[in-house]
PDB file of C-alpha atoms in Angstrom:
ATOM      1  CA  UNK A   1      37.418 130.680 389.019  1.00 60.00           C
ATOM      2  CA  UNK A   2      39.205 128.497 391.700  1.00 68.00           C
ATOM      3  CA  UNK A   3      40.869 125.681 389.790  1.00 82.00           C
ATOM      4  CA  UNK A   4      40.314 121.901 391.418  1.00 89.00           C
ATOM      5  CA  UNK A   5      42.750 118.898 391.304  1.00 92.00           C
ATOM      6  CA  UNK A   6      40.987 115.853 391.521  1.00 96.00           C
ATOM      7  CA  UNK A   7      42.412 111.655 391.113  1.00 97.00           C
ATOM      8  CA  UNK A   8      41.715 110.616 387.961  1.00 97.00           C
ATOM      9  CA  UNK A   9      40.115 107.764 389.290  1.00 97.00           C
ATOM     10  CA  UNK A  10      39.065 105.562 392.393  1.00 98.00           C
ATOM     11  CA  UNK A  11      38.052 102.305 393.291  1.00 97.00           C
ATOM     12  CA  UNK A  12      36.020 100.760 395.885  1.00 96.00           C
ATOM     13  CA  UNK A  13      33.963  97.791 397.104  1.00 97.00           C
ATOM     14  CA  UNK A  14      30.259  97.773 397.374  1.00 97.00           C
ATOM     15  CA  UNK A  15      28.715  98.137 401.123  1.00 96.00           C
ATOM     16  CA  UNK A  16      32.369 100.140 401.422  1.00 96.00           C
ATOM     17  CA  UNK A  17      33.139 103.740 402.562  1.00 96.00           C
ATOM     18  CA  UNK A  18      34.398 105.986 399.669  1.00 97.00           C
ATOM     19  CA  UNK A  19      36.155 109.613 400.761  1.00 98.00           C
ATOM     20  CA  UNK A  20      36.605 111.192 397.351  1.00 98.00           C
ATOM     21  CA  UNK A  21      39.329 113.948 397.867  1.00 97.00           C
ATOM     22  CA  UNK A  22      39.314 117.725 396.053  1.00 95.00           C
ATOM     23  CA  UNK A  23      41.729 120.437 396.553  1.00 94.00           C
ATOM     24  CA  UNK A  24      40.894 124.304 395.825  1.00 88.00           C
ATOM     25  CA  UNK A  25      43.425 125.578 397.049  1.00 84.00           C
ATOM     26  CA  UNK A  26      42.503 129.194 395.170  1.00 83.00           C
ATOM     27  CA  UNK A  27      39.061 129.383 396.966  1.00 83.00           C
ATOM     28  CA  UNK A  28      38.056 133.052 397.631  1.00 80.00           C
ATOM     29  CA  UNK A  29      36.338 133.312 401.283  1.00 79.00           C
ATOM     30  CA  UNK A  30      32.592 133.761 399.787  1.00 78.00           C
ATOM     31  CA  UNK A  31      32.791 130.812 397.490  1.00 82.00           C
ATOM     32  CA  UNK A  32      30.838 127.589 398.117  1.00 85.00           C
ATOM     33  CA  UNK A  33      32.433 124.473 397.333  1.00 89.00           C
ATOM     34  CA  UNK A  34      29.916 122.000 394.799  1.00 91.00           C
ATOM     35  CA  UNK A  35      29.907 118.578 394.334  1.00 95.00           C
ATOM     36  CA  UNK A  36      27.969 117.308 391.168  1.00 96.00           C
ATOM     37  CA  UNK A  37      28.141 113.261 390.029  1.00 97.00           C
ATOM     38  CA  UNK A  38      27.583 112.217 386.543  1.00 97.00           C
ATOM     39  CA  UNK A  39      26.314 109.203 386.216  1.00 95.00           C
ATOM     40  CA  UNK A  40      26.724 106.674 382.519  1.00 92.00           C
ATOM     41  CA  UNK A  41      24.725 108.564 379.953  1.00 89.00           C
ATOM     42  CA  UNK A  42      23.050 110.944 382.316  1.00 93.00           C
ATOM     43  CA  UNK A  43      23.383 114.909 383.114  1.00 96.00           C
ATOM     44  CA  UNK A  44      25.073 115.613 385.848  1.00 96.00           C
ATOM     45  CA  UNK A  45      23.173 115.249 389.475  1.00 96.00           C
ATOM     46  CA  UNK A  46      23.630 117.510 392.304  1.00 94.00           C
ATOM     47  CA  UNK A  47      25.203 115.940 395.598  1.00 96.00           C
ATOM     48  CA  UNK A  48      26.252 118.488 398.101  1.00 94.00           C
ATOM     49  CA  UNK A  49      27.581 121.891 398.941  1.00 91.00           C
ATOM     50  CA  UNK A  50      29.084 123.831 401.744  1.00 90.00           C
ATOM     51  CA  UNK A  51      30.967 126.630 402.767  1.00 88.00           C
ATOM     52  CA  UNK A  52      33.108 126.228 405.943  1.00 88.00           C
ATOM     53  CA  UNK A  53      31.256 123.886 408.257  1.00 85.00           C
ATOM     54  CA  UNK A  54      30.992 120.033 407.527  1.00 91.00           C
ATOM     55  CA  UNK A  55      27.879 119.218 405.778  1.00 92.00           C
ATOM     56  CA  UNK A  56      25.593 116.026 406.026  1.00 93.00           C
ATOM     57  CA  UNK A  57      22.372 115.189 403.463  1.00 91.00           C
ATOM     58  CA  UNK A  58      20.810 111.574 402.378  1.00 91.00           C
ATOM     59  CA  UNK A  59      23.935 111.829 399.524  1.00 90.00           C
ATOM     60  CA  UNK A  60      26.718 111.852 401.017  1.00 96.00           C
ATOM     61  CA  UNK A  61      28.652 114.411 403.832  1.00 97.00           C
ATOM     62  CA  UNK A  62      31.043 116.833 402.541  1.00 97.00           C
ATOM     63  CA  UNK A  63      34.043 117.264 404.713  1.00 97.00           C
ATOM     64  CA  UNK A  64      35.501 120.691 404.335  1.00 94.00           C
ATOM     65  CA  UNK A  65      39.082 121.631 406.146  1.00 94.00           C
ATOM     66  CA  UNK A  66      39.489 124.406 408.497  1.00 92.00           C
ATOM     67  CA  UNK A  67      41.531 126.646 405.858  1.00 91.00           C
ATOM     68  CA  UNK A  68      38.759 126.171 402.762  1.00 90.00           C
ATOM     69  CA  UNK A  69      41.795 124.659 400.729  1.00 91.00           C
ATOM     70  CA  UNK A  70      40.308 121.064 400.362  1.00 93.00           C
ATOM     71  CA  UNK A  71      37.356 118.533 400.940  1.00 95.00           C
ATOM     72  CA  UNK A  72      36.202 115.261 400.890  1.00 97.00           C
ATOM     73  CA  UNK A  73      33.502 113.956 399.672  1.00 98.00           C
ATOM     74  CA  UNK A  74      32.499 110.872 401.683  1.00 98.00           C
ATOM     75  CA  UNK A  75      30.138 107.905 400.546  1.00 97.00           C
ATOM     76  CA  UNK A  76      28.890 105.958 403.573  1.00 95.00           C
ATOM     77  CA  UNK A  77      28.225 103.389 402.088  1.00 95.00           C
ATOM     78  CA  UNK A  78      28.982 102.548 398.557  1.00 96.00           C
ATOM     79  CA  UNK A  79      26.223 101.297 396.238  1.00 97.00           C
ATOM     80  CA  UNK A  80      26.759 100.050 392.292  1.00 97.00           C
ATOM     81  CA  UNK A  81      24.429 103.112 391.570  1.00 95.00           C
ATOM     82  CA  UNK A  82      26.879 105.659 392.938  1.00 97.00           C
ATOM     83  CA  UNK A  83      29.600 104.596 390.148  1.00 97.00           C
ATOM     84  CA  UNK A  84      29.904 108.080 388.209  1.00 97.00           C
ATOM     85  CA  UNK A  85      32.398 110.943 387.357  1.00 98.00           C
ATOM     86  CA  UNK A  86      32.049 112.838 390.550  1.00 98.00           C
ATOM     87  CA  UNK A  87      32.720 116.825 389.906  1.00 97.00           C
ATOM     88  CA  UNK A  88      34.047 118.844 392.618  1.00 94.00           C
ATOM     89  CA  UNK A  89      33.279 122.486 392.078  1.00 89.00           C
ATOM     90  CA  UNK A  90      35.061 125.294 393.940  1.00 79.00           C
ATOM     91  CA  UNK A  91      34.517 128.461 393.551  1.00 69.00           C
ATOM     92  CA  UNK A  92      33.218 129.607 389.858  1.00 56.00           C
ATOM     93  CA  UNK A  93      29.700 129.932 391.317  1.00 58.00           C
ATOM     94  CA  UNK A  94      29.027 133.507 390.538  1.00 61.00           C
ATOM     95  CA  UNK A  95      25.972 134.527 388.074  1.00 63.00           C
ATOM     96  CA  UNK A  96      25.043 130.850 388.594  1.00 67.00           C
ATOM     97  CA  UNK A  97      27.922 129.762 386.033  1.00 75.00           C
ATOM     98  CA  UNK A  98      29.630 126.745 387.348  1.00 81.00           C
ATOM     99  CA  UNK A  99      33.401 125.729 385.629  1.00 83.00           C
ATOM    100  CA  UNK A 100      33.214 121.601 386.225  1.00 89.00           C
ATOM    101  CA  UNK A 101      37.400 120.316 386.824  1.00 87.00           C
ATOM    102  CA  UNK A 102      38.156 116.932 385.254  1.00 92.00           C
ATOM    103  CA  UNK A 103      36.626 114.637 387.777  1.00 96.00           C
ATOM    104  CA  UNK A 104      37.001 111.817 389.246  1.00 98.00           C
ATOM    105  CA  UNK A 105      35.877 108.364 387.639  1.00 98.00           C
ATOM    106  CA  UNK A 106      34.770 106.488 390.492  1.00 98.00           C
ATOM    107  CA  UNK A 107      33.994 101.946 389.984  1.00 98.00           C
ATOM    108  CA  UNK A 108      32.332 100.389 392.453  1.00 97.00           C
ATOM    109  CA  UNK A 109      33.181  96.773 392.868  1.00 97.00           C
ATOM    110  CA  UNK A 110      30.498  94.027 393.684  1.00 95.00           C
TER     111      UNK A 110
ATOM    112  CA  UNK B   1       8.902 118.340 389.980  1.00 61.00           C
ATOM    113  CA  UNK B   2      12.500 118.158 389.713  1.00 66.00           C
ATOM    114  CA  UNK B   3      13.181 117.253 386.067  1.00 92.00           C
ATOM    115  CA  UNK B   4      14.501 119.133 383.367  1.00 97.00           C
ATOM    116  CA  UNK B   5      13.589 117.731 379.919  1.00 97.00           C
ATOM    117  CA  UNK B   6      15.327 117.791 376.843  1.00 98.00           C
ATOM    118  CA  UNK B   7      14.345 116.980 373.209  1.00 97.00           C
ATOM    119  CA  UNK B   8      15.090 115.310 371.033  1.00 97.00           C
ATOM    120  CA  UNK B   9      17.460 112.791 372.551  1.00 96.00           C
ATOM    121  CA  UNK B  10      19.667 112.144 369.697  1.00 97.00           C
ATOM    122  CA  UNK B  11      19.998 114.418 366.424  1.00 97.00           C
ATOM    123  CA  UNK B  12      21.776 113.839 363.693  1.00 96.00           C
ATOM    124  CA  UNK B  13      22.121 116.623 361.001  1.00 94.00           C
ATOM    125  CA  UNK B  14      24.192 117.300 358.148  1.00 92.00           C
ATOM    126  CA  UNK B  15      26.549 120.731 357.872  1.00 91.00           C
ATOM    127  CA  UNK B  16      23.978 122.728 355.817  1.00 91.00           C
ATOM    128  CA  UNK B  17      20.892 121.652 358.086  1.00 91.00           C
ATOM    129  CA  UNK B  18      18.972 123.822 360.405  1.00 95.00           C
ATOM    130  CA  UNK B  19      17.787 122.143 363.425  1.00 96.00           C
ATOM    131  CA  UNK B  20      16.895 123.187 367.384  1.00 97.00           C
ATOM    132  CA  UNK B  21      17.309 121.824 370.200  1.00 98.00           C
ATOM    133  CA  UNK B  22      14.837 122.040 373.127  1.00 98.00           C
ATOM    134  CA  UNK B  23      14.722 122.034 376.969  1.00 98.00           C
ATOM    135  CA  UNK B  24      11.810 122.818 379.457  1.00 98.00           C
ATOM    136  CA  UNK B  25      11.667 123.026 382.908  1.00 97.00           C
ATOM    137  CA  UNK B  26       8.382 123.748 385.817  1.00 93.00           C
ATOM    138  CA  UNK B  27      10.328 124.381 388.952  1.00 93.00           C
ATOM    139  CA  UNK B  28       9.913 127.914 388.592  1.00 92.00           C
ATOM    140  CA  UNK B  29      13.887 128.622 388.167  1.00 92.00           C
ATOM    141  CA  UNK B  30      14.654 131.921 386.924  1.00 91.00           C
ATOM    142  CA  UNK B  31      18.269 130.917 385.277  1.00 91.00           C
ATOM    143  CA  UNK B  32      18.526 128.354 382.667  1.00 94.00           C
ATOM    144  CA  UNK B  33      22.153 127.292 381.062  1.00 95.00           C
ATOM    145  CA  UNK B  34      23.454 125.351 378.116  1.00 97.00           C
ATOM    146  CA  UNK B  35      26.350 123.480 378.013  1.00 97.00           C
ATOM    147  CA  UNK B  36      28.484 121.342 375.825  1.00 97.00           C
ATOM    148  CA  UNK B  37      29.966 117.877 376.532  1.00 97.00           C
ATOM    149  CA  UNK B  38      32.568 115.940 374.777  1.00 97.00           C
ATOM    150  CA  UNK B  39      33.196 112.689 375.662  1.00 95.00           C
ATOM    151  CA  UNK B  40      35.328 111.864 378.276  1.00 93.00           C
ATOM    152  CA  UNK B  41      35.376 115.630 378.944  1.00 95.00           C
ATOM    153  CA  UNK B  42      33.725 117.467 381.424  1.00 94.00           C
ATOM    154  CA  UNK B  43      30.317 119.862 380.367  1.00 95.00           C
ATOM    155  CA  UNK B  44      31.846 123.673 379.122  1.00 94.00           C
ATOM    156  CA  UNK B  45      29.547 126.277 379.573  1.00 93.00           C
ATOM    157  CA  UNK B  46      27.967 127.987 377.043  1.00 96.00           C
ATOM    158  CA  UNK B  47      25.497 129.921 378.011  1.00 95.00           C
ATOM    159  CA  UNK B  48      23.476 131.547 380.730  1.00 92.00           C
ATOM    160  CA  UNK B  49      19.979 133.030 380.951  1.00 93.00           C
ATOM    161  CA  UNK B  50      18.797 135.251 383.581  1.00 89.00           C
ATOM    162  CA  UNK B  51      15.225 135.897 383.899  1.00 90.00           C
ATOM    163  CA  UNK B  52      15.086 135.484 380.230  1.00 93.00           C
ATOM    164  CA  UNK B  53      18.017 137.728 379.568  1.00 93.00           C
ATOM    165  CA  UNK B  54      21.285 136.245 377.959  1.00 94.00           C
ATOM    166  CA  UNK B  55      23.630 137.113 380.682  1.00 90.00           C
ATOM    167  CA  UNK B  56      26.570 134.759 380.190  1.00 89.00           C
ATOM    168  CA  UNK B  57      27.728 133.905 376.346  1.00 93.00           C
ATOM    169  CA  UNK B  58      31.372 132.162 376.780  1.00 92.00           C
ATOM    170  CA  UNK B  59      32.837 133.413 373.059  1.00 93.00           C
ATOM    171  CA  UNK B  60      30.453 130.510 371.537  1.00 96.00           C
ATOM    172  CA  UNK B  61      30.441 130.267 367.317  1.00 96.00           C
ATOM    173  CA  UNK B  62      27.058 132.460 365.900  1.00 96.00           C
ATOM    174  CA  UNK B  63      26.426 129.174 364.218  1.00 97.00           C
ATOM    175  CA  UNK B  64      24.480 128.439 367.735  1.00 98.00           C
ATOM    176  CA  UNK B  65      21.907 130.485 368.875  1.00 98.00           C
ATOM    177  CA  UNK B  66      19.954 130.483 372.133  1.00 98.00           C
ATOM    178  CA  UNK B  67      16.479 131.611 372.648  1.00 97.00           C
ATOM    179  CA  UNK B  68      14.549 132.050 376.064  1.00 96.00           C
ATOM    180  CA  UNK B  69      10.874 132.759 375.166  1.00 95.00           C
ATOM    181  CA  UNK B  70       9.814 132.278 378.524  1.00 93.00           C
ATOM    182  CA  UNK B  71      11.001 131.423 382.052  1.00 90.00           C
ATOM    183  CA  UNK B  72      10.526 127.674 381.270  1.00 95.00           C
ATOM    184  CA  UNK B  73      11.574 127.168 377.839  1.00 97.00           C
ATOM    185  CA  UNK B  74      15.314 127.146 376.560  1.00 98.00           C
ATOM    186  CA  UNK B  75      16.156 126.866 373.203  1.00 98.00           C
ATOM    187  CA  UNK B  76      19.474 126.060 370.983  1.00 98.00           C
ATOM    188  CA  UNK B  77      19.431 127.105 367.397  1.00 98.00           C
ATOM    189  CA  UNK B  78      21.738 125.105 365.267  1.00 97.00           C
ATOM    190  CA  UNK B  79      22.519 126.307 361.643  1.00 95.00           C
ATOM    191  CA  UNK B  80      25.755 125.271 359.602  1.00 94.00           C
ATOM    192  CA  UNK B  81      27.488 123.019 362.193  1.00 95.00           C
ATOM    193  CA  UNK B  82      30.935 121.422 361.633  1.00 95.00           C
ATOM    194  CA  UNK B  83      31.745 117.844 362.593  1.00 96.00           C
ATOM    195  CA  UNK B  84      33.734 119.011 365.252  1.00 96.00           C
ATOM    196  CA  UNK B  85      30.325 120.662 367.172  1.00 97.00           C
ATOM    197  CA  UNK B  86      29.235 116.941 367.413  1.00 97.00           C
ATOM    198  CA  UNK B  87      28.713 116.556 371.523  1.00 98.00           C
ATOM    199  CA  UNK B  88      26.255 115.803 374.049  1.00 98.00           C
ATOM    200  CA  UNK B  89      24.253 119.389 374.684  1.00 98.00           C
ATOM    201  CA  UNK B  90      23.055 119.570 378.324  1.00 98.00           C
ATOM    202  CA  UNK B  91      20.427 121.825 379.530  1.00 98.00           C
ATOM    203  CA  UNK B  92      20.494 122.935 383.385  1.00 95.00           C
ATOM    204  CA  UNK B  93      17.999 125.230 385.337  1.00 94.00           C
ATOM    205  CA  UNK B  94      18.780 126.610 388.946  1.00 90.00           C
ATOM    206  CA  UNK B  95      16.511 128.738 390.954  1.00 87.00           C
ATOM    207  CA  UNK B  96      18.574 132.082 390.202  1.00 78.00           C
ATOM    208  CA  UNK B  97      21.709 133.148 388.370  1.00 65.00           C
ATOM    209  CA  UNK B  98      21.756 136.813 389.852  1.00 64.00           C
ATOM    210  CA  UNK B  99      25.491 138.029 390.801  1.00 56.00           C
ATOM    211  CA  UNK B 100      25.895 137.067 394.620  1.00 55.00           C
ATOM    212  CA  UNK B 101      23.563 134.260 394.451  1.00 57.00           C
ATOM    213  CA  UNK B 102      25.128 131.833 396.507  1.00 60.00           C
ATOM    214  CA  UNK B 103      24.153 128.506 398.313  1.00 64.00           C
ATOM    215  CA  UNK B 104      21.053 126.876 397.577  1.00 68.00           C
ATOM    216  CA  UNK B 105      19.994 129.420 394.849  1.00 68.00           C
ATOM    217  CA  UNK B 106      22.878 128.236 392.455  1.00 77.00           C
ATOM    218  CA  UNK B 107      22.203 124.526 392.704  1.00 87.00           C
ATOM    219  CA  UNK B 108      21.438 123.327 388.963  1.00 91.00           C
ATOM    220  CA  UNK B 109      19.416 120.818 387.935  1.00 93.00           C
ATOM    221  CA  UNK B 110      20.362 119.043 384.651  1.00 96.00           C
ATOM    222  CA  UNK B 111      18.479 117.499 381.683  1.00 97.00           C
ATOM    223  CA  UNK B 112      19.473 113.877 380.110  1.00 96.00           C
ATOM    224  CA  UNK B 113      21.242 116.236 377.126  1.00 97.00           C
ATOM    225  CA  UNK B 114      20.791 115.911 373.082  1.00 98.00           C
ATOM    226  CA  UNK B 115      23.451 113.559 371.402  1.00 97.00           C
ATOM    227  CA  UNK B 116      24.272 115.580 368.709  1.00 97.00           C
ATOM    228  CA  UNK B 117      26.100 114.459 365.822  1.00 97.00           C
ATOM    229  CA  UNK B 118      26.836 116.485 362.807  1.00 96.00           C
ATOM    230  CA  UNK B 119      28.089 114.481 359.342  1.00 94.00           C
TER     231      UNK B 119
END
């Protein structure tokens, strides 16, 4: 499995742009890159994946460099809903089983 | 239909009690996982079923035991817990969990989890 390093922690301001880094820097060439969100006292949610080109859905857009070796994770606009531990999954995917990094706690300011 | 459901929401059980948790989905996913959450910790797998075959079991005590009766029904058998097993148990569902599935077919869905706490 492709280990991630993720902040700890961000902050931002509501109505703000959030780019929520990830590096995976042991990503094999096949492997997708996830992003799940957990949200206070809720399973995690889907958000986004991609595998080499930059990816856009009503989430968020997943920014994914030209070598595979880290993304971002970009909020448009920040909402007080979108406060959660945001997972960023590299690799890990195979047989469905996905290996969730620490995360990164993410407040969203009013 | 997008939601996986879990019951109960909260359990509490002592050491010598035998209790199950349950999880259900009707998307018509194939693969259906269960994983453990401590908190402030991220969710460890702990198991994966493949069209209703146990194909991932990540060294996990025999004191829990998962059952697949059919494609849309997941359970977790709990007998003689330890204090330490106290967590929140999430159930997922994606539409396959086949070697090489990539993309789209490993997205997984979660459940709202069982609180679990064992005196």
């Amino acid at each position: 499995d492709a280990k991630t390093t993720q902040p700890n922690s961000m902050e931002s301001n509501e109505e703000e742009p959030v780019h929520l880094p990830c590096n995976h820097s042991t990503i094999s060439g096949t492997d997708y890159i996830h992003w799940y969100r957990q949200l206070p006292s809720q399973g995690p949610e889907y958000v986004i994946h991609g595998l080499t080109s930059n990816v856009n859905n009503r989430m968020a857009s997943l920014a994914i460099a030209e070598d595979r070796k880290s993304s971002t994770l970009i909020l448009h606009r920040a909402t007080l809903r979108d406060a959660a531990v945001y997972y960023c999954i590299g690799g890990g995917t195979s047989y469905g089983k996905l290996t969730f990094g620490q995360g990164t706690i993410l407040t969203v300011h009013p | 239909d997008t939601e996986v459901t879990q019951t109960p929401k909260h359990l509490v059980m002592g050491m010598t009690n035998k209790k199950s948790l349950k999880c259900e989905q009707h998307m018509g996913h194939r693969a259906m996982y269960w994983y453990k959450q401590k908190a402030k910790k991220p969710p460890e797998l702990m198991f994966v079923y493949s069209y209703e075959k146990l194909s991932i079991n990540e060294s996990v005590p025999s004191r829990f035991s998962p059952e697949c009766p059919n494609s849309s029904l997941l359970n977790l058998h709990l007998h003689a817990l330890q204090p330490e097993d106290s967590a929140l148990y999430l159930c997922a569902s994606s539409p396959t969990g086949l070697a090489g599935a990539t993309g789209v077919k490993n997205i997984q869905y979660f459940g709202a989890g069982t609180r679990l706490s064992v005196l």
